[in-house]
Amino acid sequence: MSPEEIPLARPLLGEAEERGVLAVLRSGRLSLGPLLGEFERRFAARLGARHASAVSSGTSGLHLALRAVSVSDGAEVITSPFSFVASANVIVYERARPVFVDIDPRTLTIDTEAVAAAVGPRTAALLPVHIFGWPADIAALERLNLPIVEDACEALGAVHSDGVAVGARGHPAVFAFYANKQLTTGEGGMVTLGDAAHKVRIDSERNQGRAPDMDWLDHDRLGFNYRLSEIACAIGLAQLERLDGMLAARARVAAAYGEALAPIEGLELPCPDEGGNVRGWFVYTVSLPRGSDRDATIRSLRERGIQSKPYLPAIHLMSYYRETFGHRPGEFPVCEDVAARSVALPFYPQMGEGEVARVAEALAAALGRA
Ligand SMILES: Cc1ncc(COP(=O)(O)O)c(C=O)c1O
């Protein structure tokens, strides 16, 4: 990568993370040590959630959360087709069926009226996604009286209109800590929970189905290896300490983008915070003006040393979902329209205003609006 290239994402790590990792290495306790519980307690406290269980990824957290609310063979789970594929895959892991419904064109989160219309006798749970960090309307979904698992993988720092942090409503909510996320442990995840019984089940199933007080080779249920290492927990604890600063920096970069991109005609920007809803900034995605050539725009940005990518593709149109469930274009028009036009631009907390300006100028030029 040339020095002037602007990457899509870049984690913010420092001496605290280095010190934490070194201390773990020196302790010789690399997994299932004291930092696991500490990271869980501090994360839960930070959000105002009752419990938290650390896991190896957002995907494994979603999988265990679905099992905790008893989704199994032949059930249906209503979810969004505009998400990272993992939120639908975990439903299929349990031999249940993802029932997709369309999204709201402004917030890009699941359309709650479409959810209500899709509820049927086999509906076992709802899996809304706080996509791009926007808090989905969980209060509206709560009125349907079904178990809810929240995909909050992109939404650390988001707040609902009633002032409750995303992840603190009591439903299992899952956060992800991949390197591009608001908080990273390299790979990792956290499930926040209101129900102590859910925590017991998740803690056991992430560790091969072992009960906490059991002999280490005795297992009373089916489980997985979805553990988070002490090294990852040390990084997570250091990241948690600097989380306020990192979230504020992301919000600052987003505001700079908002100003720099506003003059580009036809370009659709992420919806601003309103009515008490606060976005937890994860990516900065724009929808290109109708009729523009997305591939050519991305190529043109790359020639100017700027990384970008189409984000996100519609899940129901991916080959596996078409072939397995018979999905076809046209089923979810809002999702398909956004998926065809959306582009993620470089976005990370240490991004400077000069870099934001360079991206905005390059995008305007690529779209022929310079
Ligand atoms: C919306 C969404 N769901 C689930 C995941 C899965 O998280 P992980 O990659 O940690 O398994 C991600 C992460 O990229 C995500 O963005």
CSV table of C-alpha atoms and ligand atoms in Angstrom, one decimal:
chain,number,residue,atom,x,y,z
A,1,MET,CA,0.0,0.0,0.0
A,2,SER,CA,1.5,3.4,-1.0
A,3,PRO,CA,1.8,5.9,1.9
A,4,GLU,CA,-1.0,8.1,0.6
A,5,GLU,CA,-3.5,5.2,0.1
A,6,ILE,CA,-6.6,5.7,2.3
A,7,PRO,CA,-7.7,2.3,3.6
A,8,LEU,CA,-11.3,1.2,4.3
A,9,ALA,CA,-10.7,0.6,8.0
A,10,ARG,CA,-7.9,0.8,10.5
A,11,PRO,CA,-8.0,-0.3,14.1
A,12,LEU,CA,-6.9,2.1,16.9
A,13,LEU,CA,-4.6,0.2,19.2
A,14,GLY,CA,-2.0,1.5,21.6
A,15,GLU,CA,0.3,0.8,24.6
A,16,ALA,CA,-2.6,-0.3,26.9
A,17,GLU,CA,-3.4,-3.1,24.5
A,18,GLU,CA,0.3,-4.1,24.3
A,19,ARG,CA,0.7,-4.0,28.1
A,20,GLY,CA,-2.5,-6.1,28.5
A,21,VAL,CA,-1.4,-8.8,26.1
A,22,LEU,CA,2.1,-9.0,27.6
A,23,ALA,CA,0.7,-9.4,31.1
A,24,VAL,CA,-1.4,-12.3,29.8
A,25,LEU,CA,1.6,-13.9,28.1
A,26,ARG,CA,3.6,-13.6,31.3
A,27,SER,CA,0.8,-15.0,33.4
A,28,GLY,CA,0.8,-18.2,31.4
A,29,ARG,CA,-3.0,-18.3,31.7
A,30,LEU,CA,-4.1,-18.0,28.0
A,31,SER,CA,-7.7,-19.1,28.1
A,32,LEU,CA,-10.5,-19.3,30.7
A,33,GLY,CA,-8.6,-17.0,33.1
A,34,PRO,CA,-9.6,-14.0,35.1
A,35,LEU,CA,-9.9,-11.5,32.3
A,36,LEU,CA,-12.9,-13.3,30.7
A,37,GLY,CA,-15.2,-12.5,33.6
A,38,GLU,CA,-13.7,-9.0,34.0
A,39,PHE,CA,-14.3,-8.2,30.3
A,40,GLU,CA,-17.9,-9.5,30.6
A,41,ARG,CA,-18.7,-7.5,33.7
A,42,ARG,CA,-17.2,-4.3,32.4
A,43,PHE,CA,-18.9,-4.6,29.1
A,44,ALA,CA,-22.3,-5.3,30.7
A,45,ALA,CA,-21.8,-2.4,33.1
A,46,ARG,CA,-20.9,0.0,30.3
A,47,LEU,CA,-24.1,-0.8,28.4
A,48,GLY,CA,-26.4,-1.1,31.5
A,49,ALA,CA,-27.1,-4.8,30.6
A,50,ARG,CA,-27.6,-7.3,33.4
A,51,HIS,CA,-25.2,-10.0,32.0
A,52,ALA,CA,-22.8,-10.6,29.3
A,53,SER,CA,-21.1,-13.6,27.8
A,54,ALA,CA,-17.9,-13.3,25.7
A,55,VAL,CA,-17.6,-15.5,22.7
A,56,SER,CA,-15.2,-16.1,19.8
A,57,SER,CA,-17.1,-14.0,17.2
A,58,GLY,CA,-20.3,-12.2,16.4
A,59,THR,CA,-21.5,-15.2,14.4
A,60,SER,CA,-20.9,-17.7,17.3
A,61,GLY,CA,-22.7,-15.3,19.7
A,62,LEU,CA,-25.7,-15.1,17.3
A,63,HIS,CA,-25.7,-18.9,17.0
A,64,LEU,CA,-25.7,-19.4,20.8
A,65,ALA,CA,-28.3,-16.6,21.4
A,66,LEU,CA,-30.7,-18.3,18.9
A,67,ARG,CA,-30.3,-21.6,20.7
A,68,ALA,CA,-30.8,-19.9,24.1
A,69,VAL,CA,-34.3,-18.7,22.9
A,70,SER,CA,-35.0,-22.2,21.7
A,71,VAL,CA,-35.0,-21.8,17.9
A,72,SER,CA,-34.6,-25.3,16.4
A,73,ASP,CA,-35.6,-27.6,13.5
A,74,GLY,CA,-38.4,-26.4,11.2
A,75,ALA,CA,-39.0,-23.1,13.0
A,76,GLU,CA,-39.1,-19.8,11.2
A,77,VAL,CA,-37.1,-16.7,12.2
A,78,ILE,CA,-38.1,-13.3,10.8
A,79,THR,CA,-35.0,-11.2,9.8
A,80,SER,CA,-33.6,-8.6,7.5
A,81,PRO,CA,-32.1,-9.4,4.0
A,82,PHE,CA,-30.0,-6.3,4.3
A,83,SER,CA,-27.3,-7.5,6.7
A,84,PHE,CA,-24.0,-9.4,6.7
A,85,VAL,CA,-24.7,-13.0,5.8
A,86,ALA,CA,-23.9,-14.3,9.3
A,87,SER,CA,-27.3,-13.1,10.7
A,88,ALA,CA,-29.1,-15.4,8.3
A,89,ASN,CA,-26.6,-18.3,8.4
A,90,VAL,CA,-27.0,-18.8,12.1
A,91,ILE,CA,-30.7,-19.5,11.6
A,92,VAL,CA,-29.8,-22.2,9.0
A,93,TYR,CA,-27.2,-23.7,11.4
A,94,GLU,CA,-30.2,-24.7,13.6
A,95,ARG,CA,-32.2,-26.1,10.6
A,96,ALA,CA,-34.7,-23.3,11.0
A,97,ARG,CA,-35.8,-21.1,8.1
A,98,PRO,CA,-34.9,-17.4,7.7
A,99,VAL,CA,-38.1,-15.5,6.7
A,100,PHE,CA,-36.9,-12.2,5.2
A,101,VAL,CA,-38.9,-9.0,5.1
A,102,ASP,CA,-38.1,-5.7,3.5
A,103,ILE,CA,-36.4,-2.8,5.2
A,104,ASP,CA,-37.2,0.8,5.8
A,105,PRO,CA,-35.7,3.0,3.0
A,106,ARG,CA,-34.5,5.7,5.5
A,107,THR,CA,-33.0,3.7,8.4
A,108,LEU,CA,-32.2,0.5,6.4
A,109,THR,CA,-33.4,-1.5,9.4
A,110,ILE,CA,-36.2,-4.1,9.2
A,111,ASP,CA,-39.7,-2.7,8.4
A,112,THR,CA,-41.6,-3.4,11.6
A,113,GLU,CA,-45.0,-3.5,9.8
A,114,ALA,CA,-43.7,-6.1,7.4
A,115,VAL,CA,-42.5,-8.1,10.4
A,116,ALA,CA,-46.0,-8.1,11.9
A,117,ALA,CA,-47.5,-9.2,8.6
A,118,ALA,CA,-45.0,-12.1,8.3
A,119,VAL,CA,-45.7,-13.6,11.7
A,120,GLY,CA,-47.2,-17.1,11.3
A,121,PRO,CA,-47.7,-20.3,13.4
A,122,ARG,CA,-44.1,-21.4,12.9
A,123,THR,CA,-42.5,-18.1,13.9
A,124,ALA,CA,-40.2,-18.9,16.8
A,125,ALA,CA,-38.2,-15.6,17.0
A,126,LEU,CA,-37.4,-12.3,15.5
A,127,LEU,CA,-33.8,-11.4,14.5
A,128,PRO,CA,-33.6,-7.6,13.8
A,129,VAL,CA,-30.2,-6.2,12.7
A,130,HIS,CA,-29.0,-2.8,13.9
A,131,ILE,CA,-27.4,-2.3,10.5
A,132,PHE,CA,-24.7,0.3,10.1
A,133,GLY,CA,-25.1,1.1,13.8
A,134,TRP,CA,-28.7,2.4,13.5
A,135,PRO,CA,-30.9,1.3,16.4
A,136,ALA,CA,-33.7,-0.9,14.9
A,137,ASP,CA,-37.2,-0.2,16.4
A,138,ILE,CA,-37.1,-3.0,19.0
A,139,ALA,CA,-39.9,-1.4,21.0
A,140,ALA,CA,-42.3,-1.9,18.1
A,141,LEU,CA,-41.1,-5.5,17.7
A,142,GLU,CA,-41.6,-6.2,21.5
A,143,ARG,CA,-45.4,-5.6,20.9
A,144,LEU,CA,-45.5,-8.8,18.9
A,145,ASN,CA,-44.6,-10.9,22.0
A,146,LEU,CA,-42.1,-13.2,20.4
A,147,PRO,CA,-38.5,-13.9,21.5
A,148,ILE,CA,-36.1,-11.4,20.0
A,149,VAL,CA,-32.4,-11.8,19.3
A,150,GLU,CA,-30.7,-8.6,18.4
A,151,ASP,CA,-27.9,-8.5,15.9
A,152,ALA,CA,-25.9,-5.5,17.3
A,153,CYS,CA,-22.7,-6.6,15.7
A,154,GLU,CA,-22.3,-3.2,14.0
A,155,ALA,CA,-24.0,-1.1,16.8
A,156,LEU,CA,-21.8,-0.6,19.8
A,157,GLY,CA,-22.5,2.9,21.1
A,158,ALA,CA,-26.0,3.1,19.6
A,159,VAL,CA,-28.9,4.3,21.7
A,160,HIS,CA,-32.7,3.8,21.3
A,161,SER,CA,-35.1,6.7,21.3
A,162,ASP,CA,-36.1,6.0,24.9
A,163,GLY,CA,-32.5,6.5,26.0
A,164,VAL,CA,-31.8,2.7,26.5
A,165,ALA,CA,-28.5,1.6,25.0
A,166,VAL,CA,-28.6,-0.9,22.2
A,167,GLY,CA,-27.9,-4.2,24.0
A,168,ALA,CA,-29.6,-3.3,27.3
A,169,ARG,CA,-33.2,-4.1,26.6
A,170,GLY,CA,-32.9,-7.6,28.1
A,171,HIS,CA,-33.1,-9.6,24.8
A,172,PRO,CA,-30.0,-11.4,23.9
A,173,ALA,CA,-28.0,-8.9,21.8
A,174,VAL,CA,-24.8,-9.7,20.0
A,175,PHE,CA,-21.8,-7.5,19.4
A,176,ALA,CA,-18.8,-8.3,17.2
A,177,PHE,CA,-15.2,-7.4,17.6
A,178,TYR,CA,-13.6,-8.0,14.2
A,179,ALA,CA,-10.8,-5.6,13.3
A,180,ASN,CA,-13.0,-3.1,11.6
A,181,LYS,CA,-15.5,-2.7,14.5
A,182,GLN,CA,-15.9,0.1,17.0
A,183,LEU,CA,-14.1,-2.1,19.5
A,184,THR,CA,-11.8,-4.9,18.4
A,185,THR,CA,-10.2,-8.0,19.8
A,186,GLY,CA,-9.0,-9.2,16.4
A,187,GLU,CA,-11.8,-11.7,16.4
A,188,GLY,CA,-14.4,-11.9,19.1
A,189,GLY,CA,-17.9,-11.1,20.2
A,190,MET,CA,-20.2,-10.5,23.3
A,191,VAL,CA,-23.8,-11.4,24.0
A,192,THR,CA,-25.5,-9.1,26.4
A,193,LEU,CA,-28.4,-10.6,28.3
A,194,GLY,CA,-31.2,-9.9,30.7
A,195,ASP,CA,-31.9,-13.5,31.7
A,196,ALA,CA,-29.5,-15.3,34.0
A,197,ALA,CA,-30.6,-18.7,32.6
A,198,HIS,CA,-29.7,-17.6,29.1
A,199,LYS,CA,-26.2,-16.8,30.4
A,200,VAL,CA,-25.8,-20.2,32.1
A,201,ARG,CA,-26.7,-21.9,28.8
A,202,ILE,CA,-24.5,-19.7,26.6
A,203,ASP,CA,-21.5,-20.0,28.9
A,204,SER,CA,-21.9,-23.8,28.9
A,205,GLU,CA,-22.5,-24.1,25.1
A,206,ARG,CA,-19.5,-21.9,24.2
A,207,ASN,CA,-17.4,-24.4,26.2
A,208,GLN,CA,-18.4,-27.7,24.7
A,209,GLY,CA,-21.5,-28.0,26.9
A,210,ARG,CA,-19.7,-28.1,30.2
A,211,ALA,CA,-21.5,-26.9,33.4
A,212,PRO,CA,-19.4,-24.5,35.5
A,213,ASP,CA,-19.0,-26.9,38.5
A,214,MET,CA,-18.3,-30.0,36.4
A,215,ASP,CA,-15.3,-32.1,36.0
A,216,TRP,CA,-13.5,-30.7,32.9
A,217,LEU,CA,-14.2,-33.8,30.8
A,218,ASP,CA,-17.9,-34.2,31.8
A,219,HIS,CA,-20.4,-32.5,29.5
A,220,ASP,CA,-24.2,-32.5,30.1
A,221,ARG,CA,-25.3,-31.0,26.8
A,222,LEU,CA,-24.1,-30.5,23.2
A,223,GLY,CA,-21.7,-27.6,22.9
A,224,PHE,CA,-19.1,-25.9,20.7
A,225,ASN,CA,-15.7,-24.3,21.1
A,226,TYR,CA,-16.8,-20.6,20.9
A,227,ARG,CA,-14.5,-19.4,23.7
A,228,LEU,CA,-12.7,-16.0,23.7
A,229,SER,CA,-9.0,-16.2,24.7
A,230,GLU,CA,-7.5,-14.2,27.6
A,231,ILE,CA,-5.3,-12.5,25.0
A,232,ALA,CA,-8.4,-11.2,23.2
A,233,CYS,CA,-10.0,-10.2,26.5
A,234,ALA,CA,-7.0,-8.2,27.4
A,235,ILE,CA,-7.2,-6.3,24.2
A,236,GLY,CA,-11.0,-5.9,24.7
A,237,LEU,CA,-10.5,-4.4,28.2
A,238,ALA,CA,-8.0,-1.9,26.9
A,239,GLN,CA,-10.3,-1.0,24.0
A,240,LEU,CA,-13.2,-0.6,26.4
A,241,GLU,CA,-11.2,2.0,28.3
A,242,ARG,CA,-10.8,4.1,25.2
A,243,LEU,CA,-14.2,3.4,23.8
A,244,ASP,CA,-15.7,6.9,24.5
A,245,GLY,CA,-12.9,8.5,22.7
A,246,MET,CA,-13.1,6.1,19.7
A,247,LEU,CA,-16.9,6.6,19.4
A,248,ALA,CA,-16.6,10.3,19.6
A,249,ALA,CA,-13.8,10.3,16.9
A,250,ARG,CA,-16.0,8.1,14.6
A,251,ALA,CA,-18.9,10.6,15.1
A,252,ARG,CA,-16.6,13.5,14.2
A,253,VAL,CA,-15.4,11.8,11.0
A,254,ALA,CA,-19.1,11.0,10.1
A,255,ALA,CA,-20.0,14.7,10.6
A,256,ALA,CA,-17.1,15.8,8.4
A,257,TYR,CA,-18.3,13.4,5.7
A,258,GLY,CA,-21.8,14.7,6.0
A,259,GLU,CA,-20.6,18.2,5.3
A,260,ALA,CA,-18.1,17.3,2.6
A,261,LEU,CA,-20.5,15.1,0.7
A,262,ALA,CA,-23.7,17.2,1.0
A,263,PRO,CA,-23.1,19.1,-2.2
A,264,ILE,CA,-22.9,15.9,-4.4
A,265,GLU,CA,-26.3,15.9,-6.1
A,266,GLY,CA,-28.3,12.7,-5.9
A,267,LEU,CA,-25.9,11.0,-3.4
A,268,GLU,CA,-27.8,9.6,-0.4
A,269,LEU,CA,-26.1,9.9,3.0
A,270,PRO,CA,-26.8,7.9,6.2
A,271,CYS,CA,-29.9,9.2,8.0
A,272,PRO,CA,-29.0,11.7,10.8
A,273,ASP,CA,-29.7,11.0,14.5
A,274,GLU,CA,-33.3,12.0,15.3
A,275,GLY,CA,-36.1,11.5,17.9
A,276,GLY,CA,-33.6,10.4,20.5
A,277,ASN,CA,-32.1,7.6,18.3
A,278,VAL,CA,-28.3,7.7,18.2
A,279,ARG,CA,-26.3,5.8,15.7
A,280,GLY,CA,-23.2,3.9,16.9
A,281,TRP,CA,-21.0,4.8,13.9
A,282,PHE,CA,-19.4,1.7,12.4
A,283,VAL,CA,-19.1,2.3,8.6
A,284,TYR,CA,-19.8,5.3,6.4
A,285,THR,CA,-21.9,4.0,3.5
A,286,VAL,CA,-23.6,6.1,0.8
A,287,SER,CA,-26.1,5.2,-1.9
A,288,LEU,CA,-24.9,6.4,-5.2
A,289,PRO,CA,-27.2,8.5,-7.4
A,290,ARG,CA,-29.6,6.3,-9.5
A,291,GLY,CA,-28.1,5.5,-12.9
A,292,SER,CA,-24.5,5.8,-11.8
A,293,ASP,CA,-22.0,2.9,-12.5
A,294,ARG,CA,-20.9,1.6,-9.1
A,295,ASP,CA,-18.1,-0.6,-10.4
A,296,ALA,CA,-16.7,2.3,-12.4
A,297,THR,CA,-17.0,4.6,-9.3
A,298,ILE,CA,-15.1,2.1,-7.1
A,299,ARG,CA,-12.4,1.7,-9.8
A,300,SER,CA,-12.0,5.4,-10.1
A,301,LEU,CA,-11.6,5.8,-6.4
A,302,ARG,CA,-9.0,3.0,-6.3
A,303,GLU,CA,-7.0,4.8,-9.1
A,304,ARG,CA,-6.9,7.8,-6.7
A,305,GLY,CA,-5.6,5.6,-3.9
A,306,ILE,CA,-8.9,5.3,-2.0
A,307,GLN,CA,-10.4,2.0,-0.9
A,308,SER,CA,-14.1,1.4,-1.1
A,309,LYS,CA,-16.5,-1.5,-1.6
A,310,PRO,CA,-20.0,-2.4,-2.4
A,311,TYR,CA,-21.7,-2.9,1.0
A,312,LEU,CA,-24.0,-4.7,1.6
A,313,PRO,CA,-25.2,-7.2,-1.0
A,314,ALA,CA,-28.8,-8.6,-0.4
A,315,ILE,CA,-28.6,-11.9,1.4
A,316,HIS,CA,-31.6,-13.5,-0.4
A,317,LEU,CA,-29.9,-13.0,-3.7
A,318,MET,CA,-26.7,-14.8,-2.8
A,319,SER,CA,-26.3,-18.1,-4.6
A,320,TYR,CA,-26.6,-20.2,-1.5
A,321,TYR,CA,-29.9,-18.6,-0.5
A,322,ARG,CA,-31.3,-18.6,-4.0
A,323,GLU,CA,-30.5,-22.3,-4.5
A,324,THR,CA,-31.6,-23.4,-1.0
A,325,PHE,CA,-34.7,-21.3,-0.5
A,326,GLY,CA,-35.6,-20.4,-4.1
A,327,HIS,CA,-35.3,-16.6,-3.7
A,328,ARG,CA,-35.6,-14.4,-6.8
A,329,PRO,CA,-34.9,-10.7,-7.5
A,330,GLY,CA,-37.9,-8.4,-6.9
A,331,GLU,CA,-39.0,-9.9,-3.6
A,332,PHE,CA,-37.6,-7.1,-1.4
A,333,PRO,CA,-37.4,-4.0,-3.6
A,334,VAL,CA,-36.2,-1.5,-1.0
A,335,CYS,CA,-33.4,-3.8,0.1
A,336,GLU,CA,-32.4,-4.7,-3.5
A,337,ASP,CA,-32.4,-1.0,-4.5
A,338,VAL,CA,-30.1,0.0,-1.6
A,339,ALA,CA,-27.9,-3.1,-2.1
A,340,ALA,CA,-27.3,-2.2,-5.7
A,341,ARG,CA,-26.2,1.4,-5.0
A,342,SER,CA,-24.5,1.3,-1.6
A,343,VAL,CA,-20.8,1.9,-1.2
A,344,ALA,CA,-18.7,1.9,2.0
A,345,LEU,CA,-16.1,4.7,2.1
A,346,PRO,CA,-12.9,4.7,4.2
A,347,PHE,CA,-13.9,5.2,7.8
A,348,TYR,CA,-11.9,4.9,11.0
A,349,PRO,CA,-11.4,7.0,14.2
A,350,GLN,CA,-8.0,8.4,13.3
A,351,MET,CA,-9.1,9.7,9.9
A,352,GLY,CA,-8.3,13.3,9.4
A,353,GLU,CA,-10.4,16.1,7.8
A,354,GLY,CA,-7.9,16.2,4.9
A,355,GLU,CA,-8.5,12.6,4.1
A,356,VAL,CA,-12.3,13.1,4.3
A,357,ALA,CA,-11.9,16.0,1.9
A,358,ARG,CA,-9.8,13.9,-0.5
A,359,VAL,CA,-12.4,11.1,-0.5
A,360,ALA,CA,-15.3,13.6,-1.1
A,361,GLU,CA,-13.4,15.2,-4.0
A,362,ALA,CA,-12.5,11.9,-5.6
A,363,LEU,CA,-16.1,10.7,-5.3
A,364,ALA,CA,-17.5,13.8,-6.8
A,365,ALA,CA,-15.0,13.5,-9.7
A,366,ALA,CA,-15.8,9.8,-10.1
A,367,LEU,CA,-19.5,10.6,-10.4
A,368,GLY,CA,-18.8,13.4,-12.9
A,369,ARG,CA,-20.0,16.0,-10.4
A,370,ALA,CA,-16.7,17.7,-9.6
B,1,LIG,C1,-24.5,-7.3,10.9
B,1,LIG,C2,-23.4,-8.3,11.3
B,1,LIG,N1,-23.8,-9.5,11.8
B,1,LIG,C3,-23.0,-10.5,12.1
B,1,LIG,C4,-21.6,-10.3,11.9
B,1,LIG,C5,-20.7,-11.4,12.3
B,1,LIG,O1,-19.7,-11.1,13.2
B,1,LIG,P1,-18.3,-11.9,13.1
B,1,LIG,O2,-17.6,-11.5,11.8
B,1,LIG,O3,-17.5,-11.4,14.3
B,1,LIG,O4,-18.6,-13.3,13.2
B,1,LIG,C6,-21.1,-9.1,11.4
B,1,LIG,C7,-19.7,-8.8,11.3
B,1,LIG,O5,-19.1,-8.4,10.4
B,1,LIG,C8,-22.1,-8.1,11.1
B,1,LIG,O6,-21.7,-6.9,10.5
